Every structure is written in structure tokens, then in C-alpha cells.
Short mmCIF file of C-alpha atoms in Angstrom, two decimals:
data_model
loop_
_atom_site.label_atom_id
_atom_site.label_comp_id
_atom_site.label_asym_id
_atom_site.label_seq_id
_atom_site.Cartn_x
_atom_site.Cartn_y
_atom_site.Cartn_z
CA MET A 104 25.33 12.53 -10.73
CA THR A 105 25.89 8.86 -9.95
CA THR A 106 29.47 7.58 -10.19
CA PHE A 107 31.00 4.13 -9.80
CA LEU A 108 32.45 5.26 -6.47
CA ASP A 109 29.02 5.93 -4.92
CA PRO A 110 28.53 2.39 -3.53
CA LEU A 111 31.98 2.46 -1.94
CA LEU A 112 31.45 5.94 -0.49
CA SER A 113 28.06 4.88 0.88
CA ARG A 114 29.50 1.84 2.62
CA ILE A 115 32.35 3.88 4.08
CA GLY A 116 29.84 6.44 5.34
CA GLN A 117 27.86 3.73 7.14
CA MET A 118 30.90 2.18 8.82
CA ARG A 119 31.22 2.66 12.56
CA PRO A 120 34.74 2.31 14.02
CA VAL A 121 33.42 1.73 17.54
CA HIS A 122 30.45 -0.39 18.65
CA ALA A 123 29.00 -0.43 22.14
CA LEU A 124 28.65 -3.91 23.61
CA GLY A 125 26.06 -5.32 25.98
CA ARG A 126 25.14 -8.72 27.35
CA VAL A 127 22.03 -10.90 27.45
CA CYS A 128 20.65 -10.92 30.99
CA GLU A 129 17.28 -12.61 30.36
CA ALA A 130 15.98 -14.74 27.49
CA GLN A 131 12.37 -15.48 26.59
CA ALA A 132 10.77 -17.28 23.67
CA ASP A 133 10.04 -14.08 21.74
CA SER A 134 12.31 -11.43 23.26
CA LEU A 135 15.59 -10.80 25.07
CA TRP A 136 16.60 -8.40 27.82
CA LEU A 137 20.03 -6.79 27.59
CA GLU A 138 22.17 -4.92 30.07
CA GLY A 139 24.89 -2.41 29.28
CA LEU A 140 23.12 -0.70 26.35
CA ASN A 141 20.28 1.14 28.09
CA ARG A 142 22.14 4.48 27.96
CA VAL A 143 23.44 3.95 24.41
CA ALA A 144 20.61 2.41 22.41
CA ALA A 145 17.48 4.26 21.30
CA LEU A 146 14.06 2.85 20.49
CA GLY A 147 14.13 1.31 17.03
CA ASP A 148 17.90 0.78 16.99
CA ALA A 149 19.32 -2.50 15.75
CA VAL A 150 21.60 -4.81 17.72
CA GLU A 151 23.46 -7.91 16.58
CA LEU A 152 23.52 -11.08 18.66
CA SER A 153 26.59 -13.26 18.91
CA GLY A 154 25.32 -15.65 16.24
CA GLY A 155 24.75 -12.84 13.72
CA THR A 156 20.97 -12.54 14.25
CA ARG A 157 19.70 -8.98 14.36
CA ALA A 158 17.19 -7.63 16.84
CA GLU A 159 15.41 -4.33 17.41
CA VAL A 160 15.17 -2.32 20.62
CA VAL A 161 11.52 -1.96 21.64
CA ARG A 162 11.71 -0.98 25.33
CA ILE A 163 14.29 0.75 27.53
CA THR A 164 14.30 0.87 31.32
CA GLU A 165 16.73 2.32 33.84
CA GLY A 166 19.00 -0.70 33.93
CA ARG A 167 18.33 -2.68 30.76
CA CYS A 168 16.55 -2.79 27.40
CA GLN A 169 14.28 -5.27 25.63
CA VAL A 170 14.89 -6.39 22.05
CA LEU A 171 12.85 -8.47 19.62
CA PRO A 172 14.94 -10.80 17.41
CA GLU A 173 14.34 -11.04 13.67
CA ASP A 174 14.87 -14.80 13.70
CA ARG A 175 14.80 -17.73 16.08
CA VAL A 176 17.01 -17.37 19.14
CA ASP A 177 17.71 -21.04 19.78
CA GLY A 178 21.05 -21.39 21.54
CA VAL A 179 21.15 -17.89 23.03
CA ARG A 180 22.50 -17.93 26.59
CA VAL A 181 22.56 -15.47 29.43
CA GLY A 182 25.86 -13.61 29.24
CA ASP A 183 26.17 -13.70 25.41
CA ARG A 184 27.61 -10.50 23.97
CA VAL A 185 25.45 -8.16 21.90
CA ARG A 186 26.71 -5.41 19.59
CA HIS A 187 24.87 -2.12 19.14
CA MET A 188 24.43 -1.33 15.42
CA GLY A 189 22.57 2.01 15.58
CA PRO A 190 19.48 3.22 13.71
CA VAL A 191 18.06 1.06 10.91
CA SER A 192 18.36 2.70 7.49
CA ILE A 193 18.72 1.91 3.80
CA ALA A 194 20.66 3.51 0.94
CA PRO A 195 18.62 3.32 -2.29
CA GLY A 196 19.89 4.36 -5.69
CA LEU A 197 18.74 4.69 -9.27
CA HIS A 198 20.30 1.29 -10.00
CA TRP A 199 17.70 -0.34 -7.73
CA ILE A 200 15.07 -0.02 -10.47
CA GLY A 201 14.26 -3.46 -11.87
CA ARG A 202 15.34 -5.26 -8.70
CA VAL A 203 13.67 -7.34 -5.99
CA ILE A 204 14.96 -6.64 -2.47
CA ASP A 205 14.18 -7.46 1.15
CA PRO A 206 13.33 -4.81 3.76
CA ASP A 207 17.04 -4.34 4.56
CA GLY A 208 17.95 -3.58 0.95
CA ALA A 209 19.54 -6.99 0.29
CA PRO A 210 18.84 -8.52 -3.15
CA LEU A 211 16.37 -11.39 -3.49
CA ASP A 212 16.84 -11.97 -7.21
CA GLY A 213 20.25 -13.67 -7.05
CA ARG A 214 22.28 -10.73 -8.35
CA PRO A 215 24.57 -8.41 -6.38
CA LEU A 216 23.13 -5.05 -5.36
CA TYR A 217 25.18 -2.17 -4.06
CA PRO A 218 23.91 0.62 -1.81
CA GLY A 219 23.20 4.03 -3.24
CA PRO A 220 24.89 7.32 -2.36
CA ALA A 221 22.42 8.57 0.27
CA VAL A 222 21.33 6.93 3.51
CA CYS A 223 17.56 7.22 4.12
CA PRO A 224 15.82 6.66 7.47
CA LEU A 225 13.01 4.14 7.49
CA ARG A 226 10.68 6.31 9.59
CA ALA A 227 10.96 9.73 8.01
CA PRO A 228 8.44 12.53 8.59
CA PRO A 229 6.09 13.54 5.75
CA PRO A 230 6.60 16.82 3.88
CA PRO A 231 5.34 19.87 5.83
CA ALA A 232 1.56 20.08 5.52
CA THR A 233 1.61 23.75 4.50
CA ALA A 234 4.26 23.16 1.82
CA ARG A 235 2.57 20.27 0.01
CA ARG A 236 1.01 20.80 -3.37
CA ALA A 237 -2.55 19.77 -4.24
CA MET A 238 -3.30 16.57 -6.12
CA GLY A 239 -2.39 16.80 -9.79
CA ALA A 240 -4.06 15.79 -13.03
CA ARG A 241 -6.01 12.60 -13.67
CA LEU A 242 -3.80 9.64 -14.57
CA PRO A 243 -4.65 7.32 -17.49
CA THR A 244 -4.92 3.73 -16.22
CA GLY A 245 -6.02 1.71 -19.25
CA LEU A 246 -9.12 0.58 -17.31
CA ALA A 247 -12.44 2.24 -18.15
CA VAL A 248 -13.80 2.34 -14.58
CA PHE A 249 -10.73 4.23 -13.30
CA ASP A 250 -10.49 6.49 -16.33
CA THR A 251 -14.07 7.70 -15.74
CA LEU A 252 -16.09 6.88 -12.62
CA LEU A 253 -13.21 6.43 -10.13
CA PRO A 254 -10.36 8.61 -11.41
CA ILE A 255 -6.88 8.36 -9.89
CA ALA A 256 -5.11 11.71 -9.73
CA ARG A 257 -1.38 12.28 -9.43
CA GLY A 258 -0.46 12.30 -5.75
CA GLN A 259 -3.70 10.62 -4.65
CA ARG A 260 -3.74 7.97 -1.91
CA LEU A 261 -6.31 5.29 -2.71
CA GLY A 262 -7.33 2.25 -0.68
CA LEU A 263 -8.13 -1.05 -2.41
CA PHE A 264 -10.45 -3.00 -0.09
CA ALA A 265 -10.93 -6.66 -0.94
CA GLY A 266 -11.23 -10.14 0.46
CA SER A 267 -9.08 -13.02 -0.75
CA GLY A 268 -9.55 -14.34 -4.27
CA VAL A 269 -11.45 -11.43 -5.82
CA GLY A 270 -8.73 -10.21 -8.20
CA LYS A 271 -6.83 -7.78 -5.99
CA SER A 272 -3.31 -8.85 -7.08
CA THR A 273 -4.33 -8.91 -10.73
CA LEU A 274 -5.74 -5.39 -10.48
CA LEU A 275 -2.57 -4.15 -8.78
CA SER A 276 -0.44 -5.63 -11.55
CA GLN A 277 -2.62 -4.03 -14.24
CA LEU A 278 -2.20 -0.64 -12.58
CA ALA A 279 1.55 -1.24 -12.25
CA ARG A 280 1.86 -1.90 -15.97
CA ARG A 281 -0.46 0.85 -17.21
CA VAL A 282 -0.46 3.86 -14.89
CA ALA A 283 1.85 6.60 -16.14
CA ALA A 284 4.68 6.97 -13.60
CA ASP A 285 8.44 7.40 -13.67
CA VAL A 286 9.10 4.70 -11.06
CA ILE A 287 6.93 2.05 -9.42
CA VAL A 288 7.65 0.80 -5.90
CA ILE A 289 5.82 -2.36 -4.87
CA GLY A 290 5.70 -3.53 -1.27
CA LEU A 291 4.73 -7.21 -0.84
CA ILE A 292 4.11 -7.44 2.91
CA GLY A 293 3.58 -10.88 4.41
CA GLU A 294 2.94 -12.60 1.08
CA ARG A 295 3.38 -16.34 0.61
CA GLY A 296 6.80 -17.18 -0.81
CA ARG A 297 5.36 -18.82 -3.91
CA GLU A 298 3.23 -15.78 -4.67
CA VAL A 299 6.20 -13.38 -4.64
CA ARG A 300 7.82 -15.11 -7.61
CA ASP A 301 4.47 -15.54 -9.36
CA PHE A 302 3.71 -11.84 -8.92
CA VAL A 303 7.12 -10.71 -10.17
CA GLU A 304 7.46 -13.07 -13.13
CA ASP A 305 3.88 -13.68 -14.26
CA THR A 306 1.54 -11.07 -12.84
CA LEU A 307 3.88 -8.06 -13.05
CA GLY A 308 5.97 -9.37 -15.95
CA ALA A 309 9.26 -8.19 -17.40
CA LYS A 310 7.73 -5.00 -18.80
CA GLY A 311 6.38 -3.99 -15.40
CA LEU A 312 9.53 -4.97 -13.53
CA GLU A 313 11.83 -2.89 -15.71
CA ARG A 314 10.53 0.31 -14.11
CA SER A 315 9.83 -1.10 -10.63
CA VAL A 316 11.49 -1.74 -7.29
CA VAL A 317 9.90 -4.67 -5.45
CA VAL A 318 10.30 -4.89 -1.66
CA ALA A 319 9.24 -8.30 -0.36
CA ALA A 320 8.92 -9.82 3.11
CA THR A 321 7.29 -13.25 3.05
CA SER A 322 4.86 -14.53 5.67
CA ASP A 323 7.50 -16.69 7.37
CA ARG A 324 9.61 -13.67 8.33
CA SER A 325 9.33 -12.17 11.78
CA ALA A 326 6.83 -9.44 12.56
CA LEU A 327 9.69 -6.92 12.70
CA VAL A 328 10.74 -7.69 9.13
CA ARG A 329 7.17 -7.67 7.80
CA GLN A 330 6.54 -4.34 9.49
CA ARG A 331 9.77 -2.94 8.10
CA ALA A 332 8.80 -3.94 4.56
CA ALA A 333 6.18 -1.17 4.47
CA TRP A 334 8.62 1.42 5.83
CA THR A 335 11.32 0.36 3.36
CA ALA A 336 8.94 0.59 0.40
CA MET A 337 7.89 4.07 1.52
CA SER A 338 11.52 5.17 2.03
CA VAL A 339 12.47 3.96 -1.46
CA ALA A 340 9.48 5.84 -2.90
CA GLU A 341 10.54 8.99 -1.01
CA PHE A 342 14.06 8.70 -2.41
CA PHE A 343 12.77 8.82 -5.98
CA ARG A 344 10.21 11.51 -5.09
CA ASP A 345 13.02 13.70 -3.80
CA GLN A 346 14.70 13.32 -7.22
CA GLY A 347 11.61 14.98 -8.73
CA ALA A 348 10.09 11.73 -10.03
CA HIS A 349 6.44 10.71 -10.03
CA VAL A 350 6.31 7.48 -8.04
CA LEU A 351 3.49 4.93 -8.05
CA LEU A 352 3.54 3.07 -4.71
CA LEU A 353 1.61 -0.21 -4.48
CA ALA A 354 1.46 -1.84 -1.03
CA ASP A 355 -0.07 -5.27 -0.54
CA SER A 356 -1.20 -5.17 2.13
CA VAL A 357 -1.58 -2.58 4.87
CA THR A 358 -3.59 -5.14 6.86
CA ARG A 359 -0.55 -7.38 7.20
CA PHE A 360 1.52 -4.33 8.19
CA ALA A 361 -1.02 -3.65 10.96
CA GLN A 362 -0.96 -7.29 12.05
CA ALA A 363 2.84 -7.22 12.25
CA HIS A 364 2.68 -3.99 14.25
CA ARG A 365 0.23 -5.69 16.62
CA GLU A 366 2.65 -8.57 17.22
CA VAL A 367 5.55 -6.21 17.92
CA ALA A 368 3.49 -3.93 20.16
CA VAL A 369 2.04 -6.75 22.25
CA ALA A 370 5.46 -8.44 22.63
CA SER A 371 6.90 -5.14 23.89
CA GLY A 372 4.20 -4.82 26.55
CA GLU A 373 1.53 -2.62 24.94
CA PRO A 374 -1.98 -3.79 25.90
CA ALA A 375 -4.37 -4.98 23.20
CA ALA A 376 -7.47 -2.91 22.52
CA LEU A 377 -10.09 -3.05 19.75
CA ASN A 378 -10.13 -6.47 18.02
CA GLY A 379 -6.78 -7.22 19.61
CA TYR A 380 -5.04 -4.26 17.98
CA PRO A 381 -3.11 -1.90 20.29
CA ALA A 382 -4.00 1.76 20.49
CA SER A 383 -0.84 2.68 18.56
CA MET A 384 -2.05 0.83 15.45
CA ALA A 385 -4.02 3.78 14.12
CA GLN A 386 -1.08 6.13 14.53
CA ALA A 387 1.26 3.66 12.80
CA ILE A 388 -1.06 3.43 9.79
CA MET A 389 -1.71 7.17 9.62
CA SER A 390 1.98 8.09 9.85
CA LEU A 391 2.78 5.63 7.05
CA CYS A 392 0.02 6.92 4.76
CA GLU A 393 0.83 10.60 5.37
CA ARG A 394 4.30 10.08 3.90
CA ALA A 395 2.69 9.40 0.51
CA GLY A 396 0.88 11.98 -1.59
CA PRO A 397 1.97 15.20 -3.30
CA GLY A 398 5.45 16.42 -2.47
CA ALA A 399 6.58 19.89 -1.51
CA THR A 400 7.82 22.47 -4.03
CA GLY A 401 10.73 21.04 -5.98
CA GLN A 402 9.81 17.43 -5.20
CA GLY A 403 7.89 14.83 -7.16
CA ASP A 404 4.76 13.02 -6.00
CA ILE A 405 3.90 9.61 -4.58
CA THR A 406 0.63 8.21 -5.89
CA ALA A 407 -0.20 5.39 -3.47
CA ILE A 408 -2.59 2.46 -3.89
CA LEU A 409 -2.76 0.55 -0.62
CA SER A 410 -4.59 -2.76 -0.44
CA VAL A 411 -6.62 -3.77 2.60
CA LEU A 412 -7.76 -7.33 3.36
CA VAL A 413 -11.34 -7.24 4.62
CA ALA A 414 -12.46 -10.58 6.02
CA GLY A 415 -16.11 -11.19 5.28
CA SER A 416 -16.37 -7.78 3.56
CA ASP A 417 -16.34 -6.11 6.99
CA MET A 418 -15.58 -2.47 6.18
CA GLU A 419 -15.98 -1.51 9.85
CA GLU A 420 -13.08 -3.55 11.19
CA PRO A 421 -10.30 -1.37 12.74
CA VAL A 422 -7.75 -1.36 9.90
CA ALA A 423 -10.30 -0.68 7.15
CA ASP A 424 -12.09 1.94 9.21
CA THR A 425 -8.84 3.76 10.00
CA LEU A 426 -7.71 3.81 6.39
CA ARG A 427 -11.01 5.10 5.02
CA GLY A 428 -10.63 8.20 7.15
CA VAL A 429 -7.02 8.81 6.08
CA LEU A 430 -6.98 8.15 2.35
CA ASP A 431 -8.21 10.17 -0.63
CA GLY A 432 -10.67 7.52 -1.72
CA HIS A 433 -11.42 3.83 -1.51
CA VAL A 434 -12.22 1.11 -4.04
CA VAL A 435 -14.20 -1.90 -2.84
CA LEU A 436 -13.93 -5.22 -4.69
CA ASN A 437 -17.05 -7.33 -4.28
CA ARG A 438 -16.95 -11.13 -4.13
CA GLU A 439 -20.44 -11.49 -5.62
CA ILE A 440 -19.39 -9.41 -8.65
CA ALA A 441 -16.26 -11.54 -9.06
CA GLU A 442 -18.29 -14.75 -8.85
CA ARG A 443 -20.40 -13.71 -11.82
CA GLY A 444 -17.23 -13.12 -13.85
CA ARG A 445 -16.88 -9.35 -14.02
CA PHE A 446 -13.31 -8.14 -13.41
CA PRO A 447 -12.17 -5.87 -11.96
CA ALA A 448 -14.94 -6.63 -9.48
CA VAL A 449 -15.37 -2.99 -8.43
CA ASP A 450 -18.46 -2.26 -6.34
CA LEU A 451 -18.98 1.25 -7.66
CA LEU A 452 -21.73 2.22 -5.22
CA ARG A 453 -19.46 1.50 -2.23
CA SER A 454 -16.40 3.12 -3.80
CA VAL A 455 -15.45 6.78 -4.00
CA SER A 456 -12.60 8.86 -5.37
CA ARG A 457 -12.03 12.13 -3.55
CA SER A 458 -10.27 13.54 -6.59
CA LEU A 459 -13.79 14.28 -7.87
CA PRO A 460 -15.26 16.62 -8.94
CA ARG A 461 -11.94 18.42 -9.64
CA ALA A 462 -10.50 15.57 -11.72
CA ALA A 463 -13.33 15.77 -14.29
CA SER A 464 -14.99 18.45 -16.38
CA ALA A 465 -18.58 19.57 -15.83
CA ASP A 466 -19.88 17.35 -18.64
CA GLU A 467 -17.88 14.38 -17.36
CA ASN A 468 -19.22 14.93 -13.84
CA ARG A 469 -22.77 14.85 -15.21
CA LEU A 470 -22.06 11.51 -16.91
CA ILE A 471 -20.60 10.13 -13.68
CA ALA A 472 -23.61 11.27 -11.67
CA THR A 473 -26.03 9.75 -14.20
CA ALA A 474 -24.18 6.41 -14.21
CA ARG A 475 -24.17 6.29 -10.41
CA ARG A 476 -27.88 7.11 -10.29
CA HIS A 477 -28.79 4.31 -12.69
CA LEU A 478 -26.60 1.81 -10.81
CA GLY A 479 -28.13 2.89 -7.50
CA VAL A 480 -31.69 2.49 -8.77
CA HIS A 481 -30.90 -0.94 -10.19
CA ASP A 482 -29.25 -2.03 -6.94
CA ARG A 483 -32.26 -1.00 -4.85
CA ALA A 484 -34.67 -2.73 -7.22
CA GLU A 485 -32.62 -5.88 -7.80
CA LEU A 486 -34.33 -8.05 -5.20
CA MET A 487 -37.74 -7.08 -6.55
CA LEU A 488 -36.59 -7.78 -10.11
CA GLN A 489 -35.21 -11.21 -9.21
CA ALA A 490 -38.46 -12.11 -7.45
CA GLY A 491 -40.46 -11.11 -10.53
CA LEU A 492 -42.42 -8.51 -8.59
CA TYR A 493 -41.76 -5.58 -10.91
CA THR A 494 -43.98 -4.74 -13.88
CA GLY A 495 -42.45 -2.68 -16.66
CA GLY A 496 -43.71 0.89 -16.83
CA SER A 497 -44.45 1.13 -13.11
CA ASP A 498 -41.42 3.32 -12.37
CA PRO A 499 -39.65 5.39 -15.06
CA ALA A 500 -36.39 5.43 -13.06
CA ILE A 501 -36.28 1.63 -12.82
CA ASP A 502 -37.21 1.29 -16.51
CA ALA A 503 -34.32 3.62 -17.46
CA ALA A 504 -31.90 1.73 -15.19
CA LEU A 505 -32.93 -1.60 -16.73
CA ARG A 506 -32.27 -0.28 -20.24
CA VAL A 507 -28.72 0.88 -19.50
CA TRP A 508 -27.66 -1.69 -16.92
CA PRO A 509 -26.30 -4.47 -19.22
CA ALA A 510 -24.15 -2.03 -21.20
CA LEU A 511 -23.09 -0.14 -18.07
CA ASP A 512 -22.15 -3.32 -16.19
CA GLY A 513 -20.09 -4.45 -19.16
CA PHE A 514 -18.44 -1.05 -19.38
CA LEU A 515 -17.03 -1.45 -15.84
CA SER A 516 -14.87 -4.37 -17.01
CA GLN A 517 -13.61 -2.77 -20.22
CA GLU A 518 -10.12 -1.58 -21.00
CA SER A 519 -9.67 1.91 -22.39
CA SER A 520 -7.26 3.85 -24.56
CA GLY A 521 -7.58 6.95 -22.38
CA PRO A 522 -10.11 9.00 -20.40
CA GLU A 523 -11.51 10.78 -23.48
CA ALA A 524 -12.33 7.53 -25.26
CA ALA A 525 -13.63 6.00 -22.02
CA PHE A 526 -16.05 8.87 -21.41
CA ALA A 527 -17.28 8.59 -24.99
CA ALA A 528 -17.98 4.89 -24.40
CA LEU A 529 -19.73 5.73 -21.11
CA ALA A 530 -21.95 8.24 -22.90
CA ASP A 531 -22.94 5.55 -25.42
CA CYS A 532 -23.85 3.19 -22.55
CA LEU A 533 -26.10 5.81 -20.98
CA ALA A 534 -27.80 6.85 -24.25
CA PRO A 535 -30.79 4.43 -23.89
CA GLY A 536 -31.59 5.85 -20.45
CA GLU A 537 -33.09 9.14 -19.46
CA PRO A 538 -31.08 12.32 -20.11
CA ALA A 539 -28.42 13.33 -17.60
CA LYS A 540 -29.54 15.93 -15.06
CA THR A 541 -27.51 19.13 -15.19
CA ASP A 542 -27.61 19.70 -11.41
CA ASP A 543 -26.21 16.30 -10.36
CA HIS A 544 -22.69 16.07 -9.01
CA PRO A 545 -20.85 13.02 -7.68
CA ALA A 546 -20.31 12.87 -3.95
CA ASP A 547 -16.90 13.99 -2.70
#
């Protein structure tokens, strides 16, 4: 039970009566070397420079340790004292709901915010693999395409792959407002400063914010802070999950988290590998994603929707390729679909939800398979149709796809009042086409 003494008790618990001190022995443009802390500090610990700037320990040798500052280090001199602060952590609480914070738990909305009763590490392990429950029931989203063809199940981890300007932020805000969840945690990683306020006030809105915690690190912050934004959002989600709540985690974007990790890794001496990313990038992404998903017995669940920026629709670039192998499905937003005015611009043929076929009944799976078949036939024949090379009646499959395509394409942009109504509307769209085959099942 939360009491008014919890913030005070939390702050007292985090106080350290003694701090180890070190000194700057070498200064570079992007990092500092310290002496005197190499046997005290651990990797990932925070230190405080004499001017109040924080830094993080990224390398330790026999006689000294390297730290990366979170801000500019103009004016730092050799011999300046440095104070060891210990592991980086946050202390979330139920009163954080409805607030906008930075990756250190400090408020960004101009109102005071006190720490919660429990201190949470930023890099916690996921629940034991053998103790985790399976994905739960299908979640209503208010969007027809996700209520039918691409269902989102409780505890599912879904990737949202999109380039810039194709409606990714708008889709995330629609899911934040409509998906049934107890708490929503939104991580805005490396966003432009103007867009943070626009997202909170306009895109998300007061109704969405009142059940959300927004963690924001703008693009001008250091790579350490941008990287920490993803860990903080996950730690806040885990706090509510451990209270038994169903948490919807929206992270925008994992690509910027990977880019921040690349900057930190290269600055600390790790060699670059594929496309400039270090070898540790894949492990950093996988360890972050594994913390989401269904909880263990007695815990809640974290349903995660993680956005990925794909330049030039390149789904084979390292970040996108890594995430596709880790997540429970991926949704691809197509620029060509957006340019003809259909939103959300979901490219259904390149998207998949691994909650199927379990998340739908046998009849619903047959409808899904029929819709995918018609869309696939139309996609393969589209160039021929545009060139005027197809004559009606030549191919029954193409004729059936042409009959249902206008209604089916419009269906993908519709809102819905629930999966049952959405499937009824999907059945109406498919009625002019050929009957659904009873042996078709959507791909897992």
C-alpha cells in the first residue's frame, strides 16, 4: 500500500553516506579517463564530475577506468575530482501514471515528481523462460486490420517497421488510446524536441496520457541518455507488470536505441562490424526485447509494440533483420500505400502476426486465409492490370481478386467496434469472391 512516506523512505534508501573519489587523468573530446576508481567502480556505474555532469563507466583497466559523459565536458581539467555514484537505477511508483519523465526519472512536464517505494535496476533480467506463461487472448484495438488479419495478443511483442512520414506515430497513438491495457508506457527515444510535445498533447491527447507514463530523450541528448531511455521505459513497464498489471509498451524507436548503442560501443573501443554496428548490437536488442512479453505466474504481462525505422524500406538492414527474428510478429508500413491515402498503410502481404492461428477461431482463420489469397493474387497481377494486358475471364483467381479488392482495400483502413464486428465486415468484403477454402490456414 502506498503511503505519503514512501517518497521519503525511497530517497533515504538511495542515500550513500560515503562516496569513493577519483581524479581525471586524461581528457578527450568524447570520453575521460579516471584514476582511483578502477577497484571501486563497475561497468555501467555512474560518476559525477566536479561541475555536476554525470558520466558512465564503460571500460576498466588495471590502473584506471574510462567514462563517457552525458553532456559536454568543456572546462574539465586533469586532476579534477570525480565522485562515484554507484549503479544507475530508478524508483517508479503508481503516481508516475500521467507524467512525462526523462530517462533518470526526472519530470519533464514542469511539475514535481517524487520517487516511488522500490528501486528498480535499468538492466534487469527477463522472467525465467520456463516460468513464463503463453501469450493471452486477442486484444481489441479499434482498427479493423488488427482486429482480424493481424491480431495483437496479450503479451505479444510486435515490430512496427516503417520509413519516415508513413503514419507510424499516428498509428502508435491510436493503439495507445484504444488497446485495452491497465497502464501504457511510451518510450520516445531520440525524438525531435518539438515532436515530443506534439505527441503528448496532440497525438496522444489527454485521454491517452491519463493512463500513460511517457519516457522521453530528445535527439540532442547524449548517446548514453538516448540508450538509457529504452531501458528506463522497460524498467517502468516491469514495475507495473510486477504489480499484476497488463502493460502496453510502445517504443519509438528501437533503431535509435541501436544507433545510440553503436555510439557508446565505438567510443568505448569496440570495433564496428556490419553497417558500422558493433557485434554487441544484436545482443543489446535481444536482451531488451526479451524483457517484454508474458510474465511469470503471479505477474502481469507486457504487450510491446516496437517501432523500427527502415531507410528505403530495407528490411534486411541489421536492426530490422535482428528484430524480425526476435519478435512475435512484424507489421510493415508501405510508403506507396500511404501515398495513395490509405491509413494505416499496412502492407499485409509483408506483415505477419505469430499469434495466429491460436488467436482466431477456425472460421476466422479461413476468412484470414481467403483475404490473404485474394490480396496476393491481386499483387502478382497488378503490373499486368495496370498495363492493360489482362482480359477478364482469363483467370478465375484474378477475376475473384478484382471483385473483392476495392472493398478489401477499404476494409484495411476501417475502424472497428471489436473483433466480432470486424470479422463480420471482412466476410461481407469477401462475399463477391470465390468461397473460402476449408483447408487454408494463415502462415505462422
